[in-house]
């Protein structure tokens, strides 16, 4: 299943989406004022939210540097953005590969000096039961690689220049999942997203003293190829990639420390206060749900 296979949301789902995901993109003028002439690195720019972010920022006058593994898609997107009058460059790299990340950071700094904004968006999600995960420690390794270790390596190489110039902004596309009770089958994904979220929140005060802002966006469901294979999400209220990109744009304009749906804090408090009953509810939920067809197939076709 890919992003194109999402069913068209009903009017009711769209109305519910507005309710659970209020707020939205800043005005075109505000975004242009914030990013025109700025160099913005967008990881995970070949698909989904990252691609939409790159389009939106390039349209507002930013110079976008596009990172992901799919070199062909990045080149095509960069070409399209340049043809539309924007400034865009493809910088293909695998964030799971420490040498590739080091080489990327070196070349980026040589070519551009410091970047102004880093949108840490590349990500890998896995939904797989424990039973299908036996013998698959690489699920944890690769989610940690792209969701945590790769971004940390990249930032540790790029932040010194930002700190030296005493300006810059790191925007992290996090998930509501790291702030509520962790759902079964999402362990590898949630743990790696939580690791980066905590790392960034931990270094944020030090960065602020150096003049570098951070924003953690706690994104709810977005209709992309990442979420498409999970049947339970297919009728749930969510955002289009372009709407999600609007939130990233809002983060860049406001430089707020966090952006989250209004209901996340109450849900987080309930997750802590009702930990016992929630554990029971999740046990029942596991019994009533199953691994997706693709999770089963992949576990059979690519065992370790
Ligand atoms: N979709 C949702 O419901 C949702 C909700 C909350 C948070 N998020 C977060 O939003 C972010 C974007 O997700 P999405 O929904 O847009 O997913 P997506 O459409 O699957 O895009 C993921 C992006 O990450 C890149 N990527 C994956 N592995 C990589 C690697 N090893 N090195 C470099 N780039 C890599 C992919 O490009 P290549 O395959 O070309 O490398 C792609 O551009 C993720 O961090 C995700 O955790 C998503």
Coordinates of C-alpha atoms and ligand atoms in Angstrom, one line a residue:
X1 CA 0.0 0.0 0.0
X2 CA 1.3 3.5 -0.8
X3 CA 0.1 7.0 0.0
X4 CA -2.0 7.1 -3.1
X5 CA -4.1 4.2 -1.9
X6 CA -5.6 6.1 1.0
X7 CA -9.4 6.1 0.7
X8 CA -10.8 9.6 0.2
X9 CA -11.9 10.7 3.7
X10 CA -15.6 11.2 4.2
X11 CA -17.1 14.6 5.1
X12 CA -17.5 13.3 8.7
X13 CA -13.8 12.2 8.8
X14 CA -12.7 15.6 7.4
X15 CA -14.8 17.4 10.0
X16 CA -13.3 15.2 12.8
X17 CA -9.8 15.9 11.4
X18 CA -10.4 19.6 11.8
X19 CA -11.5 19.1 15.4
X20 CA -8.5 16.9 16.4
X21 CA -5.9 18.8 14.4
X22 CA -6.7 22.5 14.8
X23 CA -4.4 25.3 13.8
X24 CA -2.7 25.1 10.5
X25 CA -0.3 26.8 8.2
X26 CA 0.9 30.4 8.7
X27 CA 0.0 33.0 6.1
X28 CA 2.0 33.0 2.9
X29 CA 3.5 36.4 3.9
X30 CA 4.6 35.2 7.4
X31 CA 6.2 32.1 5.9
X32 CA 8.0 34.0 3.2
X33 CA 9.3 36.6 5.7
X34 CA 10.6 33.7 7.9
X35 CA 12.3 31.6 5.2
X36 CA 13.2 33.7 2.1
X37 CA 16.9 33.4 1.4
X38 CA 17.3 30.9 4.2
X39 CA 18.9 27.5 3.7
X40 CA 16.7 24.7 5.0
X41 CA 17.7 21.1 5.2
X42 CA 14.8 18.7 5.0
X43 CA 15.4 15.0 5.7
X44 CA 13.0 12.5 4.3
X45 CA 12.2 14.8 1.4
X46 CA 11.6 12.1 -1.2
X47 CA 8.1 11.2 0.0
X48 CA 5.2 12.2 2.3
X49 CA 5.5 15.0 4.8
X50 CA 9.1 15.8 3.8
X51 CA 8.3 16.2 0.2
X52 CA 5.4 18.5 1.0
X53 CA 7.6 20.5 3.4
X54 CA 10.2 21.0 0.6
X55 CA 7.6 22.1 -1.9
X56 CA 6.0 24.6 0.6
X57 CA 9.3 26.1 1.7
X58 CA 10.8 26.3 -1.7
X59 CA 7.6 28.0 -2.8
X60 CA 8.1 30.6 -0.1
X61 CA 11.7 31.4 -1.2
X62 CA 13.8 29.1 0.9
X63 CA 16.8 27.3 -0.6
X64 CA 16.0 23.6 0.3
X65 CA 18.5 20.9 0.6
X66 CA 16.8 17.5 0.2
X67 CA 18.0 14.4 2.0
X68 CA 16.7 10.8 1.6
X69 CA 18.0 7.5 0.1
X70 CA 15.9 7.7 -3.2
X71 CA 18.3 9.8 -5.3
X72 CA 16.1 9.7 -8.4
X73 CA 13.1 11.1 -6.5
X74 CA 15.2 13.8 -4.9
X75 CA 16.7 14.8 -8.2
X76 CA 13.2 14.9 -9.8
X77 CA 11.8 17.0 -7.0
X78 CA 14.7 19.4 -7.0
X79 CA 14.4 19.8 -10.8
X80 CA 10.7 20.5 -10.4
X81 CA 11.3 23.1 -7.7
X82 CA 14.0 24.8 -9.7
X83 CA 11.8 24.8 -12.8
X84 CA 9.2 26.6 -10.7
X85 CA 11.7 29.3 -9.8
X86 CA 12.8 27.8 -6.5
X87 CA 16.2 26.9 -5.2
X88 CA 16.6 23.2 -4.4
X89 CA 19.4 20.6 -4.3
X90 CA 19.4 16.8 -3.9
X91 CA 21.7 15.4 -1.2
X92 CA 21.0 11.6 -1.3
X93 CA 22.2 9.7 1.8
X94 CA 21.2 6.8 4.0
X95 CA 20.9 8.1 7.6
X96 CA 21.4 4.6 8.9
X97 CA 25.0 4.6 7.6
X98 CA 27.3 6.5 9.9
X99 CA 29.9 7.0 7.2
X100 CA 27.3 8.3 4.8
X101 CA 26.0 10.8 7.4
X102 CA 29.6 12.0 8.2
X103 CA 30.2 12.5 4.4
X104 CA 26.9 14.3 4.0
X105 CA 27.6 16.7 6.9
X106 CA 31.1 17.4 5.6
X107 CA 30.0 18.1 2.0
X108 CA 27.0 20.2 3.2
X109 CA 29.3 22.4 5.4
X110 CA 31.9 22.7 2.6
X111 CA 29.2 23.7 0.1
X112 CA 27.0 25.9 2.2
X113 CA 28.6 26.8 5.4
X114 CA 25.9 26.6 8.1
X115 CA 22.3 25.8 7.3
X116 CA 19.7 28.0 8.9
X117 CA 16.9 25.5 9.6
X118 CA 17.1 21.7 9.9
X119 CA 13.8 19.8 9.5
X120 CA 14.4 16.4 11.0
X121 CA 11.7 14.4 9.3
X122 CA 13.1 11.2 7.8
X123 CA 11.6 8.2 9.5
X124 CA 10.9 4.5 9.4
X125 CA 7.9 2.9 11.1
X126 CA 7.4 -0.7 11.8
X127 CA 4.2 -2.2 13.2
X128 CA 4.9 -5.9 14.1
X129 CA 3.9 -8.1 17.0
X130 CA 6.4 -9.6 19.4
X131 CA 5.7 -13.0 18.0
X132 CA 6.7 -12.0 14.5
X133 CA 9.7 -10.0 15.8
X134 CA 11.5 -13.0 17.4
X135 CA 14.9 -13.2 15.7
X136 CA 14.5 -9.8 14.1
X137 CA 16.7 -7.5 16.2
X138 CA 17.5 -5.6 13.0
X139 CA 14.0 -4.1 13.3
X140 CA 15.2 -2.2 16.4
X141 CA 18.5 -1.5 14.8
X142 CA 17.1 0.1 11.6
X143 CA 14.4 2.2 13.4
X144 CA 17.1 3.4 15.8
X145 CA 19.4 4.1 12.9
X146 CA 17.0 6.4 10.9
X147 CA 14.9 7.8 13.8
X148 CA 17.6 8.3 16.4
X149 CA 21.2 7.7 15.7
X150 CA 21.4 9.1 12.2
X151 CA 19.7 12.4 13.1
X152 CA 21.9 12.7 16.2
X153 CA 25.0 12.1 14.2
X154 CA 23.9 14.7 11.6
X155 CA 23.1 17.3 14.2
X156 CA 26.3 16.8 16.1
X157 CA 28.1 17.6 12.9
X158 CA 25.9 20.5 11.8
X159 CA 25.1 22.2 15.1
X160 CA 28.6 23.6 15.8
X161 CA 28.3 26.0 12.8
X162 CA 24.9 27.1 13.9
X163 CA 26.1 27.7 17.5
X164 CA 29.1 29.6 16.2
X165 CA 26.8 31.9 14.2
X166 CA 24.4 32.0 17.2
X167 CA 21.3 31.4 15.1
X168 CA 19.4 28.5 13.6
X169 CA 16.4 26.3 14.2
X170 CA 15.9 22.5 14.5
X171 CA 12.4 21.3 13.9
X172 CA 11.7 17.7 14.8
X173 CA 8.8 15.8 13.3
X174 CA 7.9 13.7 16.3
X175 CA 4.7 11.8 17.0
X176 CA 1.9 11.9 19.5
X177 CA 2.9 8.3 20.3
X178 CA 5.9 9.3 22.3
X179 CA 3.7 11.1 24.8
X180 CA 0.9 8.6 25.4
X181 CA 0.8 5.0 26.5
X182 CA 3.0 3.0 24.0
X183 CA 0.7 0.9 21.8
X184 CA 1.5 -2.8 21.3
X185 CA 3.3 -3.8 18.1
X186 CA 4.9 -0.4 17.7
X187 CA 7.8 -1.0 20.1
X188 CA 10.7 -0.5 17.7
X189 CA 9.2 2.6 16.2
X190 CA 8.0 4.3 19.4
X191 CA 11.3 3.6 21.3
X192 CA 13.4 5.1 18.5
X193 CA 11.1 8.2 18.1
X194 CA 11.1 8.6 21.9
X195 CA 14.9 8.4 22.0
X196 CA 15.3 11.3 19.6
X197 CA 12.5 13.3 21.1
X198 CA 14.2 13.1 24.6
X199 CA 17.6 13.7 23.2
X200 CA 16.5 16.9 21.5
X201 CA 14.5 18.1 24.5
X202 CA 17.5 17.4 26.6
X203 CA 19.9 19.5 24.5
X204 CA 17.3 22.2 23.8
X205 CA 18.2 24.5 26.8
X206 CA 21.9 24.4 25.9
X207 CA 21.1 25.2 22.3
X208 CA 18.8 28.1 23.3
X209 CA 21.7 29.6 25.2
X210 CA 23.7 29.4 22.0
X211 CA 20.9 31.2 20.0
X212 CA 19.6 28.0 18.3
X213 CA 15.8 27.3 18.7
X214 CA 14.2 23.8 18.7
X215 CA 10.6 22.8 18.0
X216 CA 9.2 19.3 18.6
X217 CA 6.0 18.8 16.6
X218 CA 3.8 16.0 18.0
X219 CA 2.2 15.0 14.8
X220 CA -1.0 12.9 14.8
X221 CA -2.0 10.7 11.9
X222 CA -0.9 11.9 8.4
X223 CA -2.0 10.1 5.3
X224 CA 1.3 8.9 3.8
X225 CA 2.8 5.6 2.7
X226 CA 4.1 5.2 6.2
X227 CA 0.7 5.0 7.8
X228 CA -1.1 3.5 4.8
X229 CA -0.5 -0.2 5.6
X230 CA -2.2 -0.1 9.0
X231 CA -5.9 -1.0 8.4
X232 CA -7.2 0.6 11.7
X233 CA -5.9 4.0 10.6
X234 CA -7.6 3.9 7.2
X235 CA -10.8 5.6 8.3
X236 CA -9.3 7.6 11.2
X237 CA -9.2 11.4 11.1
X238 CA -5.8 12.6 9.8
X239 CA -3.9 15.3 7.9
X240 CA -2.8 15.3 4.3
X241 CA 1.0 15.6 3.8
X242 CA 0.4 19.2 2.7
X243 CA -1.5 20.0 5.9
X244 CA 1.3 18.4 7.9
X245 CA 3.7 20.6 6.0
X246 CA 1.7 23.6 7.1
X247 CA 2.4 22.7 10.7
X248 CA 6.1 22.4 10.0
X249 CA 5.8 25.9 8.4
X250 CA 4.0 27.1 11.5
X251 CA 6.9 25.8 13.6
X252 CA 9.4 27.6 11.5
X253 CA 7.5 30.9 11.7
X254 CA 6.7 30.8 15.4
X255 CA 9.8 29.0 16.7
X256 CA 7.7 27.6 19.5
X257 CA 9.3 24.8 21.6
X258 CA 6.4 22.4 20.9
X259 CA 3.4 22.1 18.6
X260 CA 0.8 19.5 19.5
X261 CA -2.9 18.9 19.1
X262 CA -5.0 20.4 22.0
X263 CA -6.0 17.0 23.3
X264 CA -2.5 15.6 23.7
X265 CA -1.7 17.0 27.1
X266 CA -4.9 15.6 28.7
X267 CA -4.3 12.3 27.0
X268 CA -0.7 12.3 28.3
X269 CA -1.9 13.0 31.8
X270 CA -4.5 10.2 31.6
X271 CA -1.8 7.8 30.3
X272 CA 0.1 8.4 33.5
X273 CA -2.9 8.4 35.9
X274 CA -4.6 5.4 34.4
X275 CA -1.6 3.3 33.6
X276 CA -3.0 0.1 35.2
X277 CA -6.5 0.2 33.5
X278 CA -4.8 1.2 30.2
X279 CA -2.5 -1.8 30.4
X280 CA -5.6 -4.0 30.7
X281 CA -7.3 -2.2 27.8
X282 CA -4.3 -2.6 25.6
X283 CA -4.1 -6.3 26.4
X284 CA -7.7 -6.7 25.3
X285 CA -6.9 -4.6 22.2
X286 CA -4.1 -6.9 21.3
X287 CA -6.4 -10.0 21.5
X288 CA -8.9 -8.3 19.2
X289 CA -6.4 -7.1 16.5
X290 CA -3.9 -8.8 14.3
X291 CA -0.7 -8.2 12.4
X292 CA -1.2 -6.7 9.0
X293 CA -0.9 -8.9 6.0
X294 CA 2.3 -7.0 5.0
X295 CA 3.9 -7.4 8.4
X296 CA 3.3 -11.2 8.2
X297 CA 4.6 -11.4 4.7
X298 CA 7.7 -9.4 5.4
X299 CA 8.5 -11.5 8.5
X300 CA 8.2 -14.7 6.4
X301 CA 10.0 -13.4 3.3
X302 CA 12.9 -11.7 5.2
X303 CA 13.5 -13.7 8.3
X304 CA 16.9 -13.3 10.0
Ligands
LIG1 N1 2.5 9.4 8.7 C1 2.1 9.6 10.0 O1 0.9 9.3 10.4 C2 3.1 10.2 11.0 C3 2.6 10.5 12.3 C4 3.5 11.1 13.2 C5 4.8 11.3 12.9 N2 5.2 10.9 11.6 C6 6.6 11.2 11.3 O2 6.7 11.9 10.1 C7 8.0 11.7 9.5 C8 7.7 11.5 8.0 O3 6.9 10.4 7.8 P1 6.0 10.2 6.5 O4 4.6 9.8 7.1 O5 6.1 11.3 5.6 O6 6.6 8.8 5.9 P2 7.1 8.5 4.4 O7 6.2 9.0 3.4 O8 7.4 7.0 4.5 O9 8.5 9.3 4.3 C9 9.6 8.9 5.1 C10 10.8 9.6 4.5 O10 12.0 9.2 5.3 C11 13.0 8.8 4.3 N3 13.9 7.8 4.9 C12 13.5 6.5 5.4 N4 14.6 5.8 5.8 C13 15.7 6.6 5.5 C14 17.1 6.5 5.7 N5 17.6 5.3 6.2 N6 17.9 7.5 5.3 C15 17.4 8.6 4.8 N7 16.1 8.9 4.6 C16 15.2 7.9 5.0 C17 12.2 8.3 3.2 O11 13.0 8.3 2.0 P3 13.8 7.1 1.2 O12 12.9 5.9 1.4 O13 13.9 7.6 -0.1 O14 15.1 7.0 2.0 C18 11.1 9.3 3.1 O15 11.5 10.4 2.4 C19 8.6 10.5 10.2 O16 9.6 10.9 11.0 C20 7.4 9.9 11.0 O17 7.9 9.2 12.1 C21 4.4 10.4 10.7

